[in-house]
């Protein structure tokens, strides 16, 4: 099963509303961070309160820290959208300085009290099922959703390649599912006037 983005903007909005009305502030922030930053779920879970203060988030991405050439990739910086700012403000006051934003009652194998990627997947899957969203959900769903909607808005593959650390445009378009959606939309809208 290939993990997909949430392609319809109305579904992205509907899911946000549903979590806001029926879920916890923590779950809403997890979703909001994913769709508004494009960070990997592992990187989102590693955030501490001080990492998201102000109007930007700066993160050292886990997967690209140690490259083959021995150089670390520069930290990734994203701006905080108004919606993300509201979701952060609604939740961060509950978290103490120096604590993970997504704490867990149990320590992980590293002795850290933060929810696992498996738990994050369960959270996302629970809400997508609750609203009947027909998407193959996984931990990359939020990141792919961000990428897909950035592509739809700006049509800037070079920017997305850099954000995702991809070396080829084809890899980026395949990752976000843009070509799949374009094929479906274009073939569906082809009308020969025969019926």
Short mmCIF file of N, CA and C in Angstrom, two decimals:
data_model
loop_
_atom_site.label_atom_id
_atom_site.label_comp_id
_atom_site.label_asym_id
_atom_site.label_seq_id
_atom_site.Cartn_x
_atom_site.Cartn_y
_atom_site.Cartn_z
N UNK A 1 0.85 -1.18 0.00
CA UNK A 1 0.00 0.00 0.00
C UNK A 1 0.89 1.25 0.00
N UNK A 2 0.71 2.09 -0.99
CA UNK A 2 1.48 3.32 -1.09
C UNK A 2 0.78 4.44 -0.33
N UNK A 3 1.52 5.09 0.54
CA UNK A 3 0.99 6.21 1.33
C UNK A 3 0.71 7.38 0.40
N UNK A 4 -0.44 8.02 0.60
CA UNK A 4 -0.85 9.12 -0.27
C UNK A 4 -0.97 10.43 0.49
N UNK A 5 -1.00 11.49 -0.30
CA UNK A 5 -1.33 12.82 0.21
C UNK A 5 -2.85 12.92 0.32
N UNK A 6 -3.30 13.93 1.01
CA UNK A 6 -4.72 14.29 1.00
C UNK A 6 -4.84 15.33 -0.11
N UNK A 7 -5.39 14.92 -1.26
CA UNK A 7 -5.34 15.74 -2.46
C UNK A 7 -6.37 16.86 -2.51
N UNK A 8 -7.52 16.65 -1.93
CA UNK A 8 -8.57 17.67 -2.01
C UNK A 8 -8.42 18.64 -0.84
N UNK A 9 -8.35 19.93 -1.19
CA UNK A 9 -8.20 20.97 -0.18
C UNK A 9 -9.36 20.94 0.82
N UNK A 10 -10.56 20.65 0.32
CA UNK A 10 -11.72 20.60 1.23
C UNK A 10 -11.58 19.45 2.23
N UNK A 11 -10.90 18.36 1.85
CA UNK A 11 -10.66 17.26 2.79
C UNK A 11 -9.63 17.65 3.84
N UNK A 12 -8.61 18.40 3.44
CA UNK A 12 -7.61 18.91 4.39
C UNK A 12 -8.30 19.77 5.44
N UNK A 13 -9.17 20.67 4.97
CA UNK A 13 -9.90 21.58 5.87
C UNK A 13 -10.90 20.82 6.74
N UNK A 14 -11.60 19.87 6.13
CA UNK A 14 -12.60 19.08 6.86
C UNK A 14 -11.95 18.28 7.98
N UNK A 15 -10.79 17.70 7.70
CA UNK A 15 -10.08 16.92 8.71
C UNK A 15 -9.62 17.82 9.85
N UNK A 16 -9.14 19.01 9.52
CA UNK A 16 -8.72 19.96 10.56
C UNK A 16 -9.91 20.32 11.46
N UNK A 17 -11.04 20.62 10.83
CA UNK A 17 -12.24 20.97 11.62
C UNK A 17 -12.67 19.82 12.51
N UNK A 18 -12.64 18.60 11.96
CA UNK A 18 -13.08 17.44 12.73
C UNK A 18 -12.17 17.23 13.95
N UNK A 19 -10.87 17.30 13.76
CA UNK A 19 -9.95 17.10 14.89
C UNK A 19 -10.14 18.22 15.91
N UNK A 20 -10.34 19.45 15.44
CA UNK A 20 -10.54 20.58 16.35
C UNK A 20 -11.80 20.39 17.20
N UNK A 21 -12.85 19.86 16.60
CA UNK A 21 -14.12 19.69 17.31
C UNK A 21 -14.19 18.41 18.14
N UNK A 22 -13.47 17.37 17.72
CA UNK A 22 -13.64 16.06 18.35
C UNK A 22 -12.37 15.46 18.95
N UNK A 23 -11.24 16.07 18.71
CA UNK A 23 -9.98 15.52 19.18
C UNK A 23 -9.34 16.37 20.26
N UNK A 24 -8.11 16.07 20.52
CA UNK A 24 -7.36 16.85 21.53
C UNK A 24 -6.57 17.95 20.84
N UNK A 25 -6.15 18.93 21.64
CA UNK A 25 -5.31 20.01 21.11
C UNK A 25 -3.98 19.46 20.63
N UNK A 26 -3.48 18.43 21.29
CA UNK A 26 -2.23 17.80 20.88
C UNK A 26 -2.37 17.19 19.49
N UNK A 27 -3.45 16.45 19.27
CA UNK A 27 -3.67 15.80 17.98
C UNK A 27 -3.85 16.83 16.87
N UNK A 28 -4.55 17.91 17.19
CA UNK A 28 -4.75 18.97 16.21
C UNK A 28 -3.41 19.60 15.82
N UNK A 29 -2.55 19.83 16.80
CA UNK A 29 -1.25 20.43 16.51
C UNK A 29 -0.38 19.48 15.70
N UNK A 30 -0.43 18.21 16.00
CA UNK A 30 0.33 17.23 15.22
C UNK A 30 -0.07 17.31 13.74
N UNK A 31 -1.36 17.31 13.48
CA UNK A 31 -1.88 17.42 12.11
C UNK A 31 -1.47 18.75 11.49
N UNK A 32 -1.67 19.82 12.23
CA UNK A 32 -1.40 21.15 11.72
C UNK A 32 0.08 21.36 11.39
N UNK A 33 0.96 20.87 12.24
CA UNK A 33 2.39 20.97 11.96
C UNK A 33 2.75 20.21 10.69
N UNK A 34 2.18 19.05 10.51
CA UNK A 34 2.47 18.24 9.33
C UNK A 34 2.05 18.89 8.04
N UNK A 35 0.82 19.41 7.99
CA UNK A 35 0.33 19.97 6.74
C UNK A 35 0.85 21.37 6.48
N UNK A 36 1.36 22.03 7.50
CA UNK A 36 1.84 23.41 7.32
C UNK A 36 3.35 23.54 7.21
N UNK A 37 4.09 22.46 7.45
CA UNK A 37 5.56 22.56 7.40
C UNK A 37 6.20 21.60 6.41
N UNK A 38 5.60 20.46 6.17
CA UNK A 38 6.22 19.47 5.31
C UNK A 38 7.35 18.70 5.97
N UNK A 39 7.48 18.83 7.28
CA UNK A 39 8.52 18.09 8.00
C UNK A 39 8.16 16.61 8.08
N UNK A 40 9.17 15.76 8.19
CA UNK A 40 8.95 14.34 8.46
C UNK A 40 8.34 14.21 9.85
N UNK A 41 7.53 13.18 10.02
CA UNK A 41 6.86 12.97 11.31
C UNK A 41 7.88 12.81 12.43
N UNK A 42 8.98 12.14 12.16
CA UNK A 42 10.03 11.96 13.17
C UNK A 42 10.59 13.31 13.62
N UNK A 43 10.74 14.24 12.69
CA UNK A 43 11.25 15.56 13.02
C UNK A 43 10.21 16.38 13.80
N UNK A 44 8.94 16.22 13.44
CA UNK A 44 7.88 16.91 14.18
C UNK A 44 7.85 16.43 15.62
N UNK A 45 7.97 15.12 15.81
CA UNK A 45 7.92 14.57 17.16
C UNK A 45 9.12 14.97 18.00
N UNK A 46 10.22 15.33 17.35
CA UNK A 46 11.43 15.72 18.09
C UNK A 46 11.39 17.17 18.55
N UNK A 47 10.37 17.93 18.13
CA UNK A 47 10.30 19.35 18.48
C UNK A 47 10.04 19.54 19.97
N UNK A 48 10.73 20.53 20.52
CA UNK A 48 10.49 20.96 21.89
C UNK A 48 9.87 22.35 21.83
N UNK A 49 9.33 22.77 22.95
CA UNK A 49 8.60 24.04 22.99
C UNK A 49 9.42 25.19 22.42
N UNK A 50 10.67 25.27 22.78
CA UNK A 50 11.50 26.40 22.34
C UNK A 50 11.81 26.36 20.84
N UNK A 51 11.58 25.24 20.19
CA UNK A 51 11.83 25.12 18.76
C UNK A 51 10.78 25.83 17.91
N UNK A 52 9.65 26.16 18.49
CA UNK A 52 8.54 26.72 17.69
C UNK A 52 8.07 28.07 18.23
N UNK A 53 8.96 28.80 18.82
CA UNK A 53 8.60 30.13 19.32
C UNK A 53 8.87 31.17 18.22
N UNK A 54 8.11 32.23 18.20
CA UNK A 54 8.29 33.26 17.19
C UNK A 54 7.48 32.97 15.94
N UNK A 55 8.00 33.40 14.79
CA UNK A 55 7.23 33.24 13.55
C UNK A 55 7.86 32.27 12.57
N UNK A 56 8.90 31.53 13.00
CA UNK A 56 9.51 30.50 12.17
C UNK A 56 9.83 29.27 13.02
N UNK A 57 10.00 28.15 12.32
CA UNK A 57 10.47 26.92 12.96
C UNK A 57 11.76 26.53 12.26
N UNK A 58 12.80 26.30 13.05
CA UNK A 58 14.09 25.87 12.51
C UNK A 58 14.32 24.45 12.99
N UNK A 59 14.65 23.56 12.05
CA UNK A 59 14.79 22.16 12.41
C UNK A 59 15.98 21.54 11.68
N UNK A 60 16.73 20.71 12.39
CA UNK A 60 17.75 19.88 11.78
C UNK A 60 17.07 18.58 11.42
N UNK A 61 16.86 18.35 10.13
CA UNK A 61 16.12 17.17 9.71
C UNK A 61 16.91 15.90 9.99
N UNK A 62 16.25 14.95 10.61
CA UNK A 62 16.90 13.71 11.06
C UNK A 62 17.50 12.89 9.93
N UNK A 63 16.78 12.73 8.85
CA UNK A 63 17.23 11.84 7.79
C UNK A 63 18.43 12.39 7.04
N UNK A 64 18.59 13.70 7.03
CA UNK A 64 19.66 14.31 6.23
C UNK A 64 20.77 14.89 7.09
N UNK A 65 20.84 14.53 8.36
CA UNK A 65 21.89 15.07 9.23
C UNK A 65 23.27 14.60 8.80
N UNK A 66 23.44 13.33 8.57
CA UNK A 66 24.75 12.77 8.25
C UNK A 66 24.77 12.28 6.82
N UNK A 67 25.25 13.13 5.93
CA UNK A 67 25.32 12.77 4.52
C UNK A 67 26.58 11.97 4.24
N UNK A 68 26.59 11.34 3.09
CA UNK A 68 27.74 10.51 2.69
C UNK A 68 29.02 11.32 2.60
N UNK A 69 28.90 12.58 2.23
CA UNK A 69 30.10 13.40 2.09
C UNK A 69 30.59 13.98 3.42
N UNK A 70 29.93 13.60 4.51
CA UNK A 70 30.36 14.04 5.84
C UNK A 70 29.84 15.41 6.24
N UNK A 71 29.14 16.07 5.34
CA UNK A 71 28.62 17.41 5.65
C UNK A 71 27.17 17.31 6.08
N UNK A 72 26.82 18.08 7.05
CA UNK A 72 25.42 18.13 7.46
C UNK A 72 24.67 19.09 6.56
N UNK A 73 23.44 18.75 6.29
CA UNK A 73 22.58 19.66 5.53
C UNK A 73 22.23 20.84 6.43
N UNK A 74 22.16 22.04 5.87
CA UNK A 74 21.78 23.18 6.72
C UNK A 74 20.39 22.99 7.30
N UNK A 75 20.13 23.56 8.47
CA UNK A 75 18.79 23.43 9.05
C UNK A 75 17.73 23.95 8.10
N UNK A 76 16.55 23.38 8.19
CA UNK A 76 15.43 23.82 7.35
C UNK A 76 14.60 24.81 8.15
N UNK A 77 14.23 25.89 7.51
CA UNK A 77 13.46 26.94 8.16
C UNK A 77 12.13 27.08 7.43
N UNK A 78 11.04 27.11 8.19
CA UNK A 78 9.73 27.36 7.59
C UNK A 78 9.03 28.47 8.37
N UNK A 79 8.22 29.22 7.64
CA UNK A 79 7.41 30.24 8.28
C UNK A 79 6.18 29.60 8.91
N UNK A 80 5.69 30.22 9.96
CA UNK A 80 4.49 29.72 10.65
C UNK A 80 3.27 30.41 10.06
N UNK A 81 2.37 29.62 9.49
CA UNK A 81 1.14 30.15 8.90
C UNK A 81 0.22 30.66 10.01
N UNK A 82 -0.73 31.54 9.68
CA UNK A 82 -1.67 32.00 10.71
C UNK A 82 -2.43 30.86 11.39
N UNK A 83 -2.87 29.85 10.61
CA UNK A 83 -3.59 28.72 11.21
C UNK A 83 -2.69 27.94 12.15
N UNK A 84 -1.46 27.67 11.74
CA UNK A 84 -0.51 26.96 12.59
C UNK A 84 -0.22 27.77 13.85
N UNK A 85 -0.08 29.07 13.71
CA UNK A 85 0.16 29.95 14.87
C UNK A 85 -0.97 29.82 15.88
N UNK A 86 -2.20 29.80 15.39
CA UNK A 86 -3.35 29.67 16.29
C UNK A 86 -3.32 28.31 16.99
N UNK A 87 -3.04 27.24 16.23
CA UNK A 87 -3.00 25.90 16.83
C UNK A 87 -1.86 25.78 17.84
N UNK A 88 -0.72 26.42 17.55
CA UNK A 88 0.40 26.43 18.50
C UNK A 88 0.01 27.18 19.78
N UNK A 89 -0.58 28.35 19.63
CA UNK A 89 -0.99 29.16 20.79
C UNK A 89 -2.01 28.43 21.65
N UNK A 90 -2.91 27.68 21.01
CA UNK A 90 -3.96 26.96 21.74
C UNK A 90 -3.41 25.78 22.54
N UNK A 91 -2.18 25.35 22.24
CA UNK A 91 -1.65 24.15 22.88
C UNK A 91 -0.37 24.37 23.68
N UNK A 92 0.52 25.20 23.18
CA UNK A 92 1.86 25.29 23.79
C UNK A 92 1.87 25.77 25.24
N UNK A 93 0.85 26.49 25.66
CA UNK A 93 0.84 26.94 27.05
C UNK A 93 0.76 25.76 28.02
N UNK A 94 0.35 24.60 27.52
CA UNK A 94 0.27 23.40 28.35
C UNK A 94 1.63 22.72 28.54
N UNK A 95 2.61 23.08 27.71
CA UNK A 95 3.92 22.44 27.70
C UNK A 95 4.94 23.32 28.42
N UNK A 96 5.75 22.71 29.25
CA UNK A 96 6.80 23.44 29.96
C UNK A 96 8.01 23.63 29.06
N UNK A 97 8.79 24.67 29.34
CA UNK A 97 10.02 24.90 28.59
C UNK A 97 10.92 23.68 28.69
N UNK A 98 11.54 23.34 27.55
CA UNK A 98 12.45 22.20 27.51
C UNK A 98 11.79 20.86 27.29
N UNK A 99 10.46 20.82 27.30
CA UNK A 99 9.75 19.55 27.09
C UNK A 99 9.40 19.35 25.62
N UNK A 100 9.24 18.07 25.27
CA UNK A 100 8.76 17.75 23.93
C UNK A 100 7.33 18.25 23.79
N UNK A 101 6.98 18.68 22.59
CA UNK A 101 5.63 19.15 22.33
C UNK A 101 4.63 18.00 22.38
N UNK A 102 5.09 16.81 22.00
CA UNK A 102 4.20 15.65 21.97
C UNK A 102 4.68 14.61 22.97
N UNK A 103 4.45 14.88 24.25
CA UNK A 103 4.97 13.99 25.30
C UNK A 103 4.21 12.67 25.38
N UNK A 104 4.89 11.70 25.94
CA UNK A 104 4.31 10.39 26.20
C UNK A 104 4.50 10.06 27.67
N UNK A 105 3.60 9.28 28.21
CA UNK A 105 3.73 8.86 29.62
C UNK A 105 4.84 7.82 29.77
N UNK A 106 5.15 7.12 28.66
CA UNK A 106 6.18 6.09 28.71
C UNK A 106 7.41 6.55 27.95
N UNK A 107 8.57 6.16 28.44
CA UNK A 107 9.83 6.50 27.76
C UNK A 107 10.05 5.57 26.56
N UNK A 108 10.66 6.11 25.53
CA UNK A 108 11.02 5.28 24.37
C UNK A 108 12.35 4.59 24.64
N UNK A 109 12.89 3.89 23.64
CA UNK A 109 14.13 3.13 23.83
C UNK A 109 15.32 4.03 24.15
N UNK A 110 15.22 5.31 23.84
CA UNK A 110 16.29 6.25 24.16
C UNK A 110 16.07 6.95 25.50
N UNK A 111 15.01 6.56 26.20
CA UNK A 111 14.71 7.18 27.49
C UNK A 111 14.01 8.52 27.37
N UNK A 112 13.50 8.84 26.18
CA UNK A 112 12.81 10.11 25.96
C UNK A 112 11.30 9.91 26.09
N UNK A 113 10.65 10.87 26.69
CA UNK A 113 9.21 10.80 26.89
C UNK A 113 8.51 11.57 25.77
N UNK A 114 8.43 10.93 24.61
CA UNK A 114 7.81 11.53 23.44
C UNK A 114 7.06 10.42 22.70
N UNK A 115 5.93 10.77 22.08
CA UNK A 115 5.16 9.74 21.38
C UNK A 115 5.96 9.20 20.20
N UNK A 116 5.67 7.98 19.81
CA UNK A 116 6.38 7.31 18.72
C UNK A 116 5.74 7.64 17.37
N UNK A 117 6.46 7.32 16.32
CA UNK A 117 5.89 7.49 14.98
C UNK A 117 4.69 6.56 14.79
N UNK A 118 4.74 5.40 15.42
CA UNK A 118 3.60 4.47 15.35
C UNK A 118 2.36 5.09 15.98
N UNK A 119 2.54 5.74 17.12
CA UNK A 119 1.42 6.41 17.78
C UNK A 119 0.91 7.57 16.93
N UNK A 120 1.81 8.31 16.30
CA UNK A 120 1.40 9.41 15.42
C UNK A 120 0.57 8.88 14.26
N UNK A 121 0.99 7.75 13.70
CA UNK A 121 0.23 7.11 12.62
C UNK A 121 -1.17 6.74 13.11
N UNK A 122 -1.25 6.14 14.29
CA UNK A 122 -2.56 5.73 14.83
C UNK A 122 -3.48 6.94 15.01
N UNK A 123 -2.92 8.04 15.47
CA UNK A 123 -3.70 9.27 15.67
C UNK A 123 -4.27 9.73 14.33
N UNK A 124 -3.42 9.86 13.33
CA UNK A 124 -3.85 10.33 12.02
C UNK A 124 -4.87 9.37 11.40
N UNK A 125 -4.59 8.09 11.48
CA UNK A 125 -5.48 7.09 10.90
C UNK A 125 -6.86 7.11 11.56
N UNK A 126 -6.88 7.30 12.87
CA UNK A 126 -8.16 7.36 13.60
C UNK A 126 -9.06 8.47 13.05
N UNK A 127 -8.49 9.63 12.83
CA UNK A 127 -9.30 10.76 12.38
C UNK A 127 -9.68 10.64 10.91
N UNK A 128 -8.79 10.15 10.06
CA UNK A 128 -9.16 10.01 8.65
C UNK A 128 -10.26 8.97 8.49
N UNK A 129 -10.22 7.91 9.30
CA UNK A 129 -11.29 6.91 9.25
C UNK A 129 -12.60 7.49 9.78
N UNK A 130 -12.50 8.30 10.81
CA UNK A 130 -13.71 8.87 11.43
C UNK A 130 -14.50 9.73 10.46
N UNK A 131 -13.81 10.43 9.55
CA UNK A 131 -14.54 11.26 8.59
C UNK A 131 -14.74 10.55 7.24
N UNK A 132 -14.31 9.29 7.17
CA UNK A 132 -14.50 8.51 5.96
C UNK A 132 -13.61 8.94 4.80
N UNK A 133 -12.44 9.45 5.12
CA UNK A 133 -11.51 9.90 4.09
C UNK A 133 -10.88 8.69 3.41
N UNK A 134 -11.01 8.60 2.12
CA UNK A 134 -10.51 7.47 1.35
C UNK A 134 -9.08 7.75 0.88
N UNK A 135 -8.14 7.62 1.82
CA UNK A 135 -6.73 7.89 1.55
C UNK A 135 -5.91 6.80 2.21
N UNK A 136 -4.88 6.32 1.51
CA UNK A 136 -3.94 5.38 2.12
C UNK A 136 -3.04 6.18 3.05
N UNK A 137 -3.35 6.16 4.33
CA UNK A 137 -2.68 6.99 5.32
C UNK A 137 -1.42 6.31 5.83
N UNK A 138 -0.42 7.13 6.06
CA UNK A 138 0.82 6.69 6.67
C UNK A 138 1.52 7.89 7.28
N UNK A 139 2.68 7.67 7.83
CA UNK A 139 3.41 8.77 8.47
C UNK A 139 3.82 9.85 7.49
N UNK A 140 3.93 9.52 6.20
CA UNK A 140 4.31 10.54 5.21
C UNK A 140 3.11 11.27 4.62
N UNK A 141 1.90 10.91 5.02
CA UNK A 141 0.70 11.55 4.46
C UNK A 141 0.73 13.06 4.64
N UNK A 142 1.07 13.53 5.83
CA UNK A 142 1.06 14.97 6.08
C UNK A 142 2.12 15.69 5.25
N UNK A 143 3.31 15.11 5.19
CA UNK A 143 4.41 15.69 4.40
C UNK A 143 4.05 15.72 2.91
N UNK A 144 3.47 14.65 2.42
CA UNK A 144 3.06 14.61 1.02
C UNK A 144 1.93 15.59 0.75
N UNK A 145 1.02 15.74 1.71
CA UNK A 145 -0.08 16.70 1.57
C UNK A 145 0.47 18.11 1.44
N UNK A 146 1.40 18.46 2.30
CA UNK A 146 2.04 19.78 2.22
C UNK A 146 2.68 19.97 0.84
N UNK A 147 3.45 18.99 0.40
CA UNK A 147 4.14 19.09 -0.88
C UNK A 147 3.18 19.20 -2.05
N UNK A 148 2.13 18.39 -2.04
CA UNK A 148 1.17 18.41 -3.13
C UNK A 148 0.50 19.78 -3.24
N UNK A 149 0.07 20.33 -2.11
CA UNK A 149 -0.63 21.62 -2.15
C UNK A 149 0.32 22.78 -2.43
N UNK A 150 1.59 22.67 -2.02
CA UNK A 150 2.59 23.67 -2.41
C UNK A 150 2.77 23.64 -3.93
N UNK A 151 2.82 22.45 -4.49
CA UNK A 151 2.97 22.30 -5.94
C UNK A 151 1.75 22.88 -6.66
N UNK A 152 0.56 22.59 -6.17
CA UNK A 152 -0.66 23.11 -6.80
C UNK A 152 -0.70 24.63 -6.75
N UNK A 153 -0.23 25.21 -5.66
CA UNK A 153 -0.29 26.67 -5.51
C UNK A 153 0.81 27.39 -6.28
N UNK A 154 2.04 26.87 -6.22
CA UNK A 154 3.18 27.59 -6.79
C UNK A 154 3.80 26.93 -8.02
N UNK A 155 3.48 25.67 -8.28
CA UNK A 155 4.04 24.93 -9.42
C UNK A 155 5.56 25.05 -9.48
N UNK A 156 6.21 24.98 -8.32
CA UNK A 156 7.66 25.17 -8.21
C UNK A 156 8.31 23.86 -7.76
N UNK A 157 8.62 23.01 -8.74
CA UNK A 157 9.21 21.71 -8.44
C UNK A 157 10.61 21.88 -7.84
N UNK A 158 11.36 22.87 -8.31
CA UNK A 158 12.71 23.08 -7.79
C UNK A 158 12.69 23.36 -6.29
N UNK A 159 11.73 24.16 -5.85
CA UNK A 159 11.60 24.44 -4.42
C UNK A 159 11.30 23.16 -3.64
N UNK A 160 10.36 22.37 -4.15
CA UNK A 160 10.00 21.13 -3.47
C UNK A 160 11.14 20.13 -3.46
N UNK A 161 11.90 20.07 -4.54
CA UNK A 161 13.06 19.18 -4.57
C UNK A 161 14.03 19.54 -3.45
N UNK A 162 14.24 20.83 -3.28
CA UNK A 162 15.14 21.29 -2.21
C UNK A 162 14.55 20.98 -0.83
N UNK A 163 13.26 21.23 -0.66
CA UNK A 163 12.60 20.98 0.62
C UNK A 163 12.63 19.50 1.00
N UNK A 164 12.45 18.64 0.00
CA UNK A 164 12.42 17.19 0.25
C UNK A 164 13.80 16.53 0.10
N UNK A 165 14.78 17.31 -0.32
CA UNK A 165 16.13 16.80 -0.56
C UNK A 165 16.13 15.71 -1.63
N UNK A 166 15.38 15.95 -2.71
CA UNK A 166 15.33 15.04 -3.84
C UNK A 166 16.29 15.54 -4.93
N UNK A 167 16.84 14.63 -5.70
CA UNK A 167 17.78 15.02 -6.74
C UNK A 167 17.14 15.15 -8.13
N UNK A 168 15.93 14.62 -8.30
CA UNK A 168 15.27 14.66 -9.60
C UNK A 168 13.83 15.16 -9.46
N UNK A 169 13.37 15.98 -10.41
CA UNK A 169 11.97 16.43 -10.37
C UNK A 169 10.98 15.28 -10.41
N UNK A 170 11.31 14.23 -11.15
CA UNK A 170 10.41 13.09 -11.27
C UNK A 170 10.18 12.43 -9.91
N UNK A 171 11.23 12.38 -9.10
CA UNK A 171 11.12 11.79 -7.76
C UNK A 171 10.14 12.60 -6.92
N UNK A 172 10.26 13.92 -7.00
CA UNK A 172 9.40 14.80 -6.21
C UNK A 172 7.95 14.68 -6.66
N UNK A 173 7.71 14.71 -7.96
CA UNK A 173 6.34 14.62 -8.47
C UNK A 173 5.71 13.27 -8.15
N UNK A 174 6.51 12.23 -8.23
CA UNK A 174 6.02 10.89 -7.86
C UNK A 174 5.72 10.84 -6.36
N UNK A 175 6.58 11.41 -5.54
CA UNK A 175 6.42 11.41 -4.09
C UNK A 175 5.11 12.07 -3.67
N UNK A 176 4.80 13.22 -4.25
CA UNK A 176 3.58 13.92 -3.84
C UNK A 176 2.34 13.44 -4.57
N UNK A 177 2.52 12.59 -5.58
CA UNK A 177 1.38 12.04 -6.31
C UNK A 177 0.80 12.99 -7.33
N UNK A 178 1.55 14.02 -7.71
CA UNK A 178 1.02 15.02 -8.63
C UNK A 178 0.68 14.42 -9.98
N UNK A 179 1.53 13.57 -10.49
CA UNK A 179 1.28 13.00 -11.81
C UNK A 179 0.02 12.12 -11.81
N UNK A 180 -0.20 11.38 -10.72
CA UNK A 180 -1.39 10.53 -10.62
C UNK A 180 -2.66 11.38 -10.67
N UNK A 181 -2.69 12.45 -9.90
CA UNK A 181 -3.87 13.31 -9.85
C UNK A 181 -4.07 14.01 -11.18
N UNK A 182 -2.99 14.49 -11.80
CA UNK A 182 -3.10 15.15 -13.10
C UNK A 182 -3.65 14.22 -14.16
N UNK A 183 -3.19 12.99 -14.18
CA UNK A 183 -3.67 12.01 -15.17
C UNK A 183 -5.17 11.77 -14.98
N UNK A 184 -5.58 11.57 -13.73
CA UNK A 184 -7.00 11.33 -13.44
C UNK A 184 -7.84 12.53 -13.85
N UNK A 185 -7.41 13.74 -13.44
CA UNK A 185 -8.18 14.94 -13.74
C UNK A 185 -8.25 15.22 -15.25
N UNK A 186 -7.12 15.10 -15.92
CA UNK A 186 -7.10 15.41 -17.35
C UNK A 186 -7.89 14.39 -18.16
N UNK A 187 -7.80 13.11 -17.82
CA UNK A 187 -8.56 12.12 -18.57
C UNK A 187 -10.05 12.22 -18.25
N UNK A 188 -10.38 12.55 -17.02
CA UNK A 188 -11.79 12.70 -16.65
C UNK A 188 -12.42 13.88 -17.36
N UNK A 189 -11.64 14.93 -17.59
CA UNK A 189 -12.18 16.15 -18.19
C UNK A 189 -12.09 16.17 -19.72
N UNK A 190 -11.55 15.14 -20.32
CA UNK A 190 -11.50 15.04 -21.78
C UNK A 190 -12.90 14.67 -22.26
N UNK A 191 -13.46 15.50 -23.09
CA UNK A 191 -14.83 15.28 -23.56
C UNK A 191 -14.88 15.35 -25.08
N UNK A 192 -15.18 14.24 -25.73
CA UNK A 192 -15.29 14.19 -27.17
C UNK A 192 -16.70 14.57 -27.64
N UNK A 193 -17.59 14.80 -26.70
CA UNK A 193 -18.95 15.15 -27.06
C UNK A 193 -19.77 13.96 -27.56
N UNK A 194 -19.34 12.76 -27.20
CA UNK A 194 -20.04 11.55 -27.64
C UNK A 194 -20.80 10.98 -26.46
N UNK A 195 -22.06 10.91 -26.55
CA UNK A 195 -22.90 10.21 -25.57
C UNK A 195 -24.30 10.12 -26.13
#
